[in-house]
Amino acid sequence: MSFMTMNMFAPRIWGFDRADAEWRTAREAGWSRADLAWERLMETGCRRLEKTSDRSLFKAASRCFLAADLLARARFAKGDPRRATGPAARWRLKGTERLRDRALREWGGVAAYIETLEIRPRARSSLFHLRMEARHRDTYHANLRKRLSAFAAETGETLRGAGAHRHASRWRGEKPTVFDDTRKLLSACLLIPDISR
């Protein structure tokens, strides 16, 4: 499937106009158009599944996940955990084991990804907390990596069928405001629909 065909699935998601503040912020942080388009496709698919009784929304969500899957395979490097999220989402909808198997293969390198991810400074509520983070950066980063590893472990359990974790419903609360690798990893972990077929 070409990117032109994928564009028919979600024209508003692909488009980035100059007034799009999120796109400007993401671009200034070094994100590519594909990074934000993938996230928006997955978010849109998950949102559409909140009304699972509407069959047309179910199909529209499936198309968003397919487009995100194709985009990830075309634009993201091997070892990027987002390459596992599209097939994982499609597996949750369709129950197709080959999609789950592909998601598990792609998810296999997540531990190495967590060790190498770039963590950018967070906004802090006070100058004291900002100074504490600057003074103890290694500790902050180690704690954040530990927390991210817990999210990744839950996602791995879901893919193996060993746990009934909620993913998409947690995204809104966990979504980082910083455009860095932690946001990419959390989106890979959490933008999986909470329903199964």
mmCIF file with all atom_site columns, C-alpha atoms in Angstrom:
data_model
loop_
_atom_site.group_PDB
_atom_site.id
_atom_site.type_symbol
_atom_site.label_atom_id
_atom_site.label_alt_id
_atom_site.label_comp_id
_atom_site.label_asym_id
_atom_site.label_entity_id
_atom_site.label_seq_id
_atom_site.pdbx_PDB_ins_code
_atom_site.Cartn_x
_atom_site.Cartn_y
_atom_site.Cartn_z
_atom_site.occupancy
_atom_site.B_iso_or_equiv
_atom_site.pdbx_formal_charge
_atom_site.auth_seq_id
_atom_site.auth_comp_id
_atom_site.auth_asym_id
_atom_site.auth_atom_id
_atom_site.pdbx_PDB_model_num
ATOM 1   C CA . MET A 1 1   ? 0.000   0.000   0.000  1.00 0.00 ? 1   MET A CA 1
ATOM 2   C CA . SER A 1 2   ? 1.390   3.384   -0.957 1.00 0.00 ? 2   SER A CA 1
ATOM 3   C CA . PHE A 1 3   ? 1.485   6.483   1.229  1.00 0.00 ? 3   PHE A CA 1
ATOM 4   C CA . MET A 1 4   ? -1.007  8.080   -1.194 1.00 0.00 ? 4   MET A CA 1
ATOM 5   C CA . THR A 1 5   ? -3.483  5.285   -0.415 1.00 0.00 ? 5   THR A CA 1
ATOM 6   C CA . MET A 1 6   ? -2.765  5.614   3.298  1.00 0.00 ? 6   MET A CA 1
ATOM 7   C CA . ASN A 1 7   ? -3.512  9.325   3.026  1.00 0.00 ? 7   ASN A CA 1
ATOM 8   C CA . MET A 1 8   ? -7.127  8.462   2.168  1.00 0.00 ? 8   MET A CA 1
ATOM 9   C CA . PHE A 1 9   ? -7.487  6.764   5.553  1.00 0.00 ? 9   PHE A CA 1
ATOM 10  C CA . ALA A 1 10  ? -6.753  9.806   7.652  1.00 0.00 ? 10  ALA A CA 1
ATOM 11  C CA . PRO A 1 11  ? -6.279  13.026  5.678  1.00 0.00 ? 11  PRO A CA 1
ATOM 12  C CA . ARG A 1 12  ? -6.700  15.283  8.723  1.00 0.00 ? 12  ARG A CA 1
ATOM 13  C CA . ILE A 1 13  ? -4.108  13.329  10.674 1.00 0.00 ? 13  ILE A CA 1
ATOM 14  C CA . TRP A 1 14  ? -1.458  13.567  7.959  1.00 0.00 ? 14  TRP A CA 1
ATOM 15  C CA . GLY A 1 15  ? -1.949  17.279  7.440  1.00 0.00 ? 15  GLY A CA 1
ATOM 16  C CA . PHE A 1 16  ? 0.118   19.691  9.481  1.00 0.00 ? 16  PHE A CA 1
ATOM 17  C CA . ASP A 1 17  ? -0.708  23.329  9.032  1.00 0.00 ? 17  ASP A CA 1
ATOM 18  C CA . ARG A 1 18  ? 1.407   26.240  10.177 1.00 0.00 ? 18  ARG A CA 1
ATOM 19  C CA . ALA A 1 19  ? -0.977  26.969  13.054 1.00 0.00 ? 19  ALA A CA 1
ATOM 20  C CA . ASP A 1 20  ? -0.467  23.477  14.511 1.00 0.00 ? 20  ASP A CA 1
ATOM 21  C CA . ALA A 1 21  ? 1.377   24.323  17.734 1.00 0.00 ? 21  ALA A CA 1
ATOM 22  C CA . GLU A 1 22  ? 2.041   20.692  18.621 1.00 0.00 ? 22  GLU A CA 1
ATOM 23  C CA . TRP A 1 23  ? 3.697   20.095  15.250 1.00 0.00 ? 23  TRP A CA 1
ATOM 24  C CA . ARG A 1 24  ? 5.882   23.201  15.637 1.00 0.00 ? 24  ARG A CA 1
ATOM 25  C CA . THR A 1 25  ? 6.987   22.092  19.106 1.00 0.00 ? 25  THR A CA 1
ATOM 26  C CA . ALA A 1 26  ? 7.666   18.536  17.935 1.00 0.00 ? 26  ALA A CA 1
ATOM 27  C CA . ARG A 1 27  ? 9.652   19.729  14.931 1.00 0.00 ? 27  ARG A CA 1
ATOM 28  C CA . GLU A 1 28  ? 11.743  22.075  17.084 1.00 0.00 ? 28  GLU A CA 1
ATOM 29  C CA . ALA A 1 29  ? 12.521  19.089  19.333 1.00 0.00 ? 29  ALA A CA 1
ATOM 30  C CA . GLY A 1 30  ? 13.799  17.111  16.344 1.00 0.00 ? 30  GLY A CA 1
ATOM 31  C CA . TRP A 1 31  ? 10.768  14.952  15.649 1.00 0.00 ? 31  TRP A CA 1
ATOM 32  C CA . SER A 1 32  ? 9.987   14.076  12.057 1.00 0.00 ? 32  SER A CA 1
ATOM 33  C CA . ARG A 1 33  ? 6.593   14.366  10.414 1.00 0.00 ? 33  ARG A CA 1
ATOM 34  C CA . ALA A 1 34  ? 6.416   10.548  10.537 1.00 0.00 ? 34  ALA A CA 1
ATOM 35  C CA . ASP A 1 35  ? 6.945   10.546  14.330 1.00 0.00 ? 35  ASP A CA 1
ATOM 36  C CA . LEU A 1 36  ? 3.949   12.779  15.007 1.00 0.00 ? 36  LEU A CA 1
ATOM 37  C CA . ALA A 1 37  ? 1.786   11.326  12.213 1.00 0.00 ? 37  ALA A CA 1
ATOM 38  C CA . TRP A 1 38  ? 2.297   7.826   13.635 1.00 0.00 ? 38  TRP A CA 1
ATOM 39  C CA . GLU A 1 39  ? 1.318   8.974   17.130 1.00 0.00 ? 39  GLU A CA 1
ATOM 40  C CA . ARG A 1 40  ? -1.777  10.756  15.812 1.00 0.00 ? 40  ARG A CA 1
ATOM 41  C CA . LEU A 1 41  ? -2.865  7.739   13.765 1.00 0.00 ? 41  LEU A CA 1
ATOM 42  C CA . MET A 1 42  ? -2.592  5.455   16.791 1.00 0.00 ? 42  MET A CA 1
ATOM 43  C CA . GLU A 1 43  ? -4.390  7.951   19.064 1.00 0.00 ? 43  GLU A CA 1
ATOM 44  C CA . THR A 1 44  ? -7.191  8.357   16.542 1.00 0.00 ? 44  THR A CA 1
ATOM 45  C CA . GLY A 1 45  ? -7.601  4.599   16.188 1.00 0.00 ? 45  GLY A CA 1
ATOM 46  C CA . CYS A 1 46  ? -7.796  4.140   19.958 1.00 0.00 ? 46  CYS A CA 1
ATOM 47  C CA . ARG A 1 47  ? -10.281 7.022   20.332 1.00 0.00 ? 47  ARG A CA 1
ATOM 48  C CA . ARG A 1 48  ? -12.546 5.533   17.681 1.00 0.00 ? 48  ARG A CA 1
ATOM 49  C CA . LEU A 1 49  ? -12.696 2.286   19.613 1.00 0.00 ? 49  LEU A CA 1
ATOM 50  C CA . GLU A 1 50  ? -14.131 4.025   22.671 1.00 0.00 ? 50  GLU A CA 1
ATOM 51  C CA . LYS A 1 51  ? -17.505 3.600   20.908 1.00 0.00 ? 51  LYS A CA 1
ATOM 52  C CA . THR A 1 52  ? -17.111 -0.074  20.048 1.00 0.00 ? 52  THR A CA 1
ATOM 53  C CA . SER A 1 53  ? -20.812 -0.516  19.262 1.00 0.00 ? 53  SER A CA 1
ATOM 54  C CA . ASP A 1 54  ? -20.410 1.539   16.073 1.00 0.00 ? 54  ASP A CA 1
ATOM 55  C CA . ARG A 1 55  ? -19.116 -0.914  13.432 1.00 0.00 ? 55  ARG A CA 1
ATOM 56  C CA . SER A 1 56  ? -18.007 1.898   11.080 1.00 0.00 ? 56  SER A CA 1
ATOM 57  C CA . LEU A 1 57  ? -15.743 3.309   13.816 1.00 0.00 ? 57  LEU A CA 1
ATOM 58  C CA . PHE A 1 58  ? -14.289 -0.164  14.365 1.00 0.00 ? 58  PHE A CA 1
ATOM 59  C CA . LYS A 1 59  ? -13.357 -0.335  10.668 1.00 0.00 ? 59  LYS A CA 1
ATOM 60  C CA . ALA A 1 60  ? -12.001 3.219   10.720 1.00 0.00 ? 60  ALA A CA 1
ATOM 61  C CA . ALA A 1 61  ? -9.839  2.367   13.745 1.00 0.00 ? 61  ALA A CA 1
ATOM 62  C CA . SER A 1 62  ? -8.521  -0.706  11.962 1.00 0.00 ? 62  SER A CA 1
ATOM 63  C CA . ARG A 1 63  ? -7.539  1.450   8.959  1.00 0.00 ? 63  ARG A CA 1
ATOM 64  C CA . CYS A 1 64  ? -5.720  3.912   11.240 1.00 0.00 ? 64  CYS A CA 1
ATOM 65  C CA . PHE A 1 65  ? -3.751  1.060   12.828 1.00 0.00 ? 65  PHE A CA 1
ATOM 66  C CA . LEU A 1 66  ? -2.885  -0.358  9.407  1.00 0.00 ? 66  LEU A CA 1
ATOM 67  C CA . ALA A 1 67  ? -1.677  3.053   8.185  1.00 0.00 ? 67  ALA A CA 1
ATOM 68  C CA . ALA A 1 68  ? 0.411   3.504   11.357 1.00 0.00 ? 68  ALA A CA 1
ATOM 69  C CA . ASP A 1 69  ? 1.865   0.016   10.945 1.00 0.00 ? 69  ASP A CA 1
ATOM 70  C CA . LEU A 1 70  ? 2.880   0.701   7.344  1.00 0.00 ? 70  LEU A CA 1
ATOM 71  C CA . LEU A 1 71  ? 4.329   4.079   8.282  1.00 0.00 ? 71  LEU A CA 1
ATOM 72  C CA . ALA A 1 72  ? 6.383   2.572   11.128 1.00 0.00 ? 72  ALA A CA 1
ATOM 73  C CA . ARG A 1 73  ? 7.817   -0.144  8.892  1.00 0.00 ? 73  ARG A CA 1
ATOM 74  C CA . ALA A 1 74  ? 8.708   2.411   6.211  1.00 0.00 ? 74  ALA A CA 1
ATOM 75  C CA . ARG A 1 75  ? 10.138  5.178   8.422  1.00 0.00 ? 75  ARG A CA 1
ATOM 76  C CA . PHE A 1 76  ? 11.312  3.796   11.780 1.00 0.00 ? 76  PHE A CA 1
ATOM 77  C CA . ALA A 1 77  ? 14.564  1.897   12.283 1.00 0.00 ? 77  ALA A CA 1
ATOM 78  C CA . LYS A 1 78  ? 14.608  -1.724  13.336 1.00 0.00 ? 78  LYS A CA 1
ATOM 79  C CA . GLY A 1 79  ? 14.648  -1.873  17.101 1.00 0.00 ? 79  GLY A CA 1
ATOM 80  C CA . ASP A 1 80  ? 12.202  1.047   17.439 1.00 0.00 ? 80  ASP A CA 1
ATOM 81  C CA . PRO A 1 81  ? 9.392   -0.357  19.635 1.00 0.00 ? 81  PRO A CA 1
ATOM 82  C CA . ARG A 1 82  ? 6.767   1.629   17.719 1.00 0.00 ? 82  ARG A CA 1
ATOM 83  C CA . ARG A 1 83  ? 7.186   -0.926  14.937 1.00 0.00 ? 83  ARG A CA 1
ATOM 84  C CA . ALA A 1 84  ? 5.477   -3.438  17.265 1.00 0.00 ? 84  ALA A CA 1
ATOM 85  C CA . THR A 1 85  ? 2.489   -1.277  18.211 1.00 0.00 ? 85  THR A CA 1
ATOM 86  C CA . GLY A 1 86  ? 0.639   -1.296  14.874 1.00 0.00 ? 86  GLY A CA 1
ATOM 87  C CA . PRO A 1 87  ? 0.567   -5.089  14.558 1.00 0.00 ? 87  PRO A CA 1
ATOM 88  C CA . ALA A 1 88  ? -0.237  -5.376  18.280 1.00 0.00 ? 88  ALA A CA 1
ATOM 89  C CA . ALA A 1 89  ? -3.234  -3.062  17.870 1.00 0.00 ? 89  ALA A CA 1
ATOM 90  C CA . ARG A 1 90  ? -4.403  -4.954  14.797 1.00 0.00 ? 90  ARG A CA 1
ATOM 91  C CA . TRP A 1 91  ? -3.992  -8.266  16.642 1.00 0.00 ? 91  TRP A CA 1
ATOM 92  C CA . ARG A 1 92  ? -6.169  -6.971  19.513 1.00 0.00 ? 92  ARG A CA 1
ATOM 93  C CA . LEU A 1 93  ? -8.898  -6.132  16.989 1.00 0.00 ? 93  LEU A CA 1
ATOM 94  C CA . LYS A 1 94  ? -8.699  -9.146  14.706 1.00 0.00 ? 94  LYS A CA 1
ATOM 95  C CA . GLY A 1 95  ? -7.148  -11.893 16.813 1.00 0.00 ? 95  GLY A CA 1
ATOM 96  C CA . THR A 1 96  ? -4.736  -12.805 13.989 1.00 0.00 ? 96  THR A CA 1
ATOM 97  C CA . GLU A 1 97  ? -1.816  -14.680 15.529 1.00 0.00 ? 97  GLU A CA 1
ATOM 98  C CA . ARG A 1 98  ? 0.685   -13.759 12.800 1.00 0.00 ? 98  ARG A CA 1
ATOM 99  C CA . LEU A 1 99  ? 0.207   -10.080 13.753 1.00 0.00 ? 99  LEU A CA 1
ATOM 100 C CA . ARG A 1 100 ? 0.907   -10.922 17.390 1.00 0.00 ? 100 ARG A CA 1
ATOM 101 C CA . ASP A 1 101 ? 3.984   -12.925 16.390 1.00 0.00 ? 101 ASP A CA 1
ATOM 102 C CA . ARG A 1 102 ? 5.322   -9.992  14.356 1.00 0.00 ? 102 ARG A CA 1
ATOM 103 C CA . ALA A 1 103 ? 4.626   -7.607  17.252 1.00 0.00 ? 103 ALA A CA 1
ATOM 104 C CA . LEU A 1 104 ? 6.523   -9.906  19.628 1.00 0.00 ? 104 LEU A CA 1
ATOM 105 C CA . ARG A 1 105 ? 9.506   -10.083 17.264 1.00 0.00 ? 105 ARG A CA 1
ATOM 106 C CA . GLU A 1 106 ? 9.599   -6.287  16.952 1.00 0.00 ? 106 GLU A CA 1
ATOM 107 C CA . TRP A 1 107 ? 9.188   -5.905  20.740 1.00 0.00 ? 107 TRP A CA 1
ATOM 108 C CA . GLY A 1 108 ? 12.205  -8.123  21.404 1.00 0.00 ? 108 GLY A CA 1
ATOM 109 C CA . GLY A 1 109 ? 14.711  -5.246  21.377 1.00 0.00 ? 109 GLY A CA 1
ATOM 110 C CA . VAL A 1 110 ? 12.837  -2.947  23.761 1.00 0.00 ? 110 VAL A CA 1
ATOM 111 C CA . ALA A 1 111 ? 15.286  -3.405  26.677 1.00 0.00 ? 111 ALA A CA 1
ATOM 112 C CA . ALA A 1 112 ? 18.208  -2.243  24.523 1.00 0.00 ? 112 ALA A CA 1
ATOM 113 C CA . TYR A 1 113 ? 16.114  0.684   23.281 1.00 0.00 ? 113 TYR A CA 1
ATOM 114 C CA . ILE A 1 114 ? 15.375  1.799   26.855 1.00 0.00 ? 114 ILE A CA 1
ATOM 115 C CA . GLU A 1 115 ? 19.087  1.817   27.713 1.00 0.00 ? 115 GLU A CA 1
ATOM 116 C CA . THR A 1 116 ? 19.927  4.116   24.790 1.00 0.00 ? 116 THR A CA 1
ATOM 117 C CA . LEU A 1 117 ? 16.961  6.486   24.759 1.00 0.00 ? 117 LEU A CA 1
ATOM 118 C CA . GLU A 1 118 ? 17.473  10.226  25.024 1.00 0.00 ? 118 GLU A CA 1
ATOM 119 C CA . ILE A 1 119 ? 15.838  11.789  28.088 1.00 0.00 ? 119 ILE A CA 1
ATOM 120 C CA . ARG A 1 120 ? 15.295  15.529  27.896 1.00 0.00 ? 120 ARG A CA 1
ATOM 121 C CA . PRO A 1 121 ? 14.745  17.771  30.933 1.00 0.00 ? 121 PRO A CA 1
ATOM 122 C CA . ARG A 1 122 ? 11.190  18.018  32.236 1.00 0.00 ? 122 ARG A CA 1
ATOM 123 C CA . ALA A 1 123 ? 9.367   21.111  33.388 1.00 0.00 ? 123 ALA A CA 1
ATOM 124 C CA . ARG A 1 124 ? 9.504   21.249  37.174 1.00 0.00 ? 124 ARG A CA 1
ATOM 125 C CA . SER A 1 125 ? 7.089   22.843  39.621 1.00 0.00 ? 125 SER A CA 1
ATOM 126 C CA . SER A 1 126 ? 9.787   24.779  41.447 1.00 0.00 ? 126 SER A CA 1
ATOM 127 C CA . LEU A 1 127 ? 13.344  25.971  41.180 1.00 0.00 ? 127 LEU A CA 1
ATOM 128 C CA . PHE A 1 128 ? 14.210  23.567  43.996 1.00 0.00 ? 128 PHE A CA 1
ATOM 129 C CA . HIS A 1 129 ? 13.041  20.547  41.949 1.00 0.00 ? 129 HIS A CA 1
ATOM 130 C CA . LEU A 1 130 ? 14.829  21.845  38.871 1.00 0.00 ? 130 LEU A CA 1
ATOM 131 C CA . ARG A 1 131 ? 18.077  22.132  40.827 1.00 0.00 ? 131 ARG A CA 1
ATOM 132 C CA . MET A 1 132 ? 17.596  18.681  42.367 1.00 0.00 ? 132 MET A CA 1
ATOM 133 C CA . GLU A 1 133 ? 17.189  17.151  38.921 1.00 0.00 ? 133 GLU A CA 1
ATOM 134 C CA . ALA A 1 134 ? 20.272  18.963  37.621 1.00 0.00 ? 134 ALA A CA 1
ATOM 135 C CA . ARG A 1 135 ? 22.315  17.861  40.637 1.00 0.00 ? 135 ARG A CA 1
ATOM 136 C CA . HIS A 1 136 ? 21.092  14.239  40.559 1.00 0.00 ? 136 HIS A CA 1
ATOM 137 C CA . ARG A 1 137 ? 20.476  13.760  36.836 1.00 0.00 ? 137 ARG A CA 1
ATOM 138 C CA . ASP A 1 138 ? 21.823  10.182  36.756 1.00 0.00 ? 138 ASP A CA 1
ATOM 139 C CA . THR A 1 139 ? 19.473  9.147   39.564 1.00 0.00 ? 139 THR A CA 1
ATOM 140 C CA . TYR A 1 140 ? 16.483  10.798  37.869 1.00 0.00 ? 140 TYR A CA 1
ATOM 141 C CA . HIS A 1 141 ? 17.323  9.075   34.580 1.00 0.00 ? 141 HIS A CA 1
ATOM 142 C CA . ALA A 1 142 ? 17.810  5.683   36.275 1.00 0.00 ? 142 ALA A CA 1
ATOM 143 C CA . ASN A 1 143 ? 14.429  6.005   38.019 1.00 0.00 ? 143 ASN A CA 1
ATOM 144 C CA . LEU A 1 144 ? 12.717  7.030   34.778 1.00 0.00 ? 144 LEU A CA 1
ATOM 145 C CA . ARG A 1 145 ? 14.285  4.099   32.910 1.00 0.00 ? 145 ARG A CA 1
ATOM 146 C CA . LYS A 1 146 ? 13.067  1.761   35.664 1.00 0.00 ? 146 LYS A CA 1
ATOM 147 C CA . ARG A 1 147 ? 9.536   3.140   35.336 1.00 0.00 ? 147 ARG A CA 1
ATOM 148 C CA . LEU A 1 148 ? 9.640   2.858   31.530 1.00 0.00 ? 148 LEU A CA 1
ATOM 149 C CA . SER A 1 149 ? 10.887  -0.724  31.848 1.00 0.00 ? 149 SER A CA 1
ATOM 150 C CA . ALA A 1 150 ? 7.790   -1.532  33.931 1.00 0.00 ? 150 ALA A CA 1
ATOM 151 C CA . PHE A 1 151 ? 5.543   -0.179  31.155 1.00 0.00 ? 151 PHE A CA 1
ATOM 152 C CA . ALA A 1 152 ? 7.487   -2.205  28.576 1.00 0.00 ? 152 ALA A CA 1
ATOM 153 C CA . ALA A 1 153 ? 7.171   -5.363  30.710 1.00 0.00 ? 153 ALA A CA 1
ATOM 154 C CA . GLU A 1 154 ? 3.382   -4.918  30.909 1.00 0.00 ? 154 GLU A CA 1
ATOM 155 C CA . THR A 1 155 ? 3.198   -4.509  27.144 1.00 0.00 ? 155 THR A CA 1
ATOM 156 C CA . GLY A 1 156 ? 5.290   -7.650  26.678 1.00 0.00 ? 156 GLY A CA 1
ATOM 157 C CA . GLU A 1 157 ? 2.921   -9.538  28.985 1.00 0.00 ? 157 GLU A CA 1
ATOM 158 C CA . THR A 1 158 ? -0.052  -8.337  26.953 1.00 0.00 ? 158 THR A CA 1
ATOM 159 C CA . LEU A 1 159 ? 1.573   -9.492  23.714 1.00 0.00 ? 159 LEU A CA 1
ATOM 160 C CA . ARG A 1 160 ? 2.344   -12.906 25.207 1.00 0.00 ? 160 ARG A CA 1
ATOM 161 C CA . GLY A 1 161 ? -1.215  -13.181 26.535 1.00 0.00 ? 161 GLY A CA 1
ATOM 162 C CA . ALA A 1 162 ? 0.103   -13.373 30.095 1.00 0.00 ? 162 ALA A CA 1
ATOM 163 C CA . GLY A 1 163 ? -1.614  -10.267 31.459 1.00 0.00 ? 163 GLY A CA 1
ATOM 164 C CA . ALA A 1 164 ? -4.791  -8.229  31.086 1.00 0.00 ? 164 ALA A CA 1
ATOM 165 C CA . HIS A 1 165 ? -3.303  -4.753  31.252 1.00 0.00 ? 165 HIS A CA 1
ATOM 166 C CA . ARG A 1 166 ? -5.039  -1.527  30.268 1.00 0.00 ? 166 ARG A CA 1
ATOM 167 C CA . HIS A 1 167 ? -3.042  0.449   27.734 1.00 0.00 ? 167 HIS A CA 1
ATOM 168 C CA . ALA A 1 168 ? -4.902  3.079   25.674 1.00 0.00 ? 168 ALA A CA 1
ATOM 169 C CA . SER A 1 169 ? -6.965  4.294   28.614 1.00 0.00 ? 169 SER A CA 1
ATOM 170 C CA . ARG A 1 170 ? -3.722  5.198   30.440 1.00 0.00 ? 170 ARG A CA 1
ATOM 171 C CA . TRP A 1 171 ? -2.185  7.156   27.541 1.00 0.00 ? 171 TRP A CA 1
ATOM 172 C CA . ARG A 1 172 ? -3.935  10.463  28.281 1.00 0.00 ? 172 ARG A CA 1
ATOM 173 C CA . GLY A 1 173 ? -2.600  10.543  31.825 1.00 0.00 ? 173 GLY A CA 1
ATOM 174 C CA . GLU A 1 174 ? 0.902   9.309   31.008 1.00 0.00 ? 174 GLU A CA 1
ATOM 175 C CA . LYS A 1 175 ? 1.518   11.179  27.735 1.00 0.00 ? 175 LYS A CA 1
ATOM 176 C CA . PRO A 1 176 ? 4.691   13.240  28.205 1.00 0.00 ? 176 PRO A CA 1
ATOM 177 C CA . THR A 1 177 ? 4.662   16.896  27.213 1.00 0.00 ? 177 THR A CA 1
ATOM 178 C CA . VAL A 1 178 ? 8.304   16.607  26.123 1.00 0.00 ? 178 VAL A CA 1
ATOM 179 C CA . PHE A 1 179 ? 9.022   15.369  22.600 1.00 0.00 ? 179 PHE A CA 1
ATOM 180 C CA . ASP A 1 180 ? 11.855  12.924  23.272 1.00 0.00 ? 180 ASP A CA 1
ATOM 181 C CA . ASP A 1 181 ? 12.474  9.189   23.210 1.00 0.00 ? 181 ASP A CA 1
ATOM 182 C CA . THR A 1 182 ? 10.493  8.616   26.418 1.00 0.00 ? 182 THR A CA 1
ATOM 183 C CA . ARG A 1 183 ? 7.356   9.805   24.617 1.00 0.00 ? 183 ARG A CA 1
ATOM 184 C CA . LYS A 1 184 ? 8.096   7.463   21.706 1.00 0.00 ? 184 LYS A CA 1
ATOM 185 C CA . LEU A 1 185 ? 8.492   4.529   24.090 1.00 0.00 ? 185 LEU A CA 1
ATOM 186 C CA . LEU A 1 186 ? 5.373   5.317   26.128 1.00 0.00 ? 186 LEU A CA 1
ATOM 187 C CA . SER A 1 187 ? 3.327   5.681   22.951 1.00 0.00 ? 187 SER A CA 1
ATOM 188 C CA . ALA A 1 188 ? 4.627   2.281   21.818 1.00 0.00 ? 188 ALA A CA 1
ATOM 189 C CA . CYS A 1 189 ? 3.591   0.788   25.169 1.00 0.00 ? 189 CYS A CA 1
ATOM 190 C CA . LEU A 1 190 ? 0.226   2.473   25.606 1.00 0.00 ? 190 LEU A CA 1
ATOM 191 C CA . LEU A 1 191 ? -1.312  3.127   22.202 1.00 0.00 ? 191 LEU A CA 1
ATOM 192 C CA . ILE A 1 192 ? -2.661  -0.412  22.021 1.00 0.00 ? 192 ILE A CA 1
ATOM 193 C CA . PRO A 1 193 ? -6.466  -0.727  22.234 1.00 0.00 ? 193 PRO A CA 1
ATOM 194 C CA . ASP A 1 194 ? -7.914  -2.033  25.464 1.00 0.00 ? 194 ASP A CA 1
ATOM 195 C CA . ILE A 1 195 ? -10.354 -4.312  23.681 1.00 0.00 ? 195 ILE A CA 1
ATOM 196 C CA . SER A 1 196 ? -9.798  -7.748  22.225 1.00 0.00 ? 196 SER A CA 1
ATOM 197 C CA . ARG A 1 197 ? -11.948 -9.631  19.823 1.00 0.00 ? 197 ARG A CA 1
#
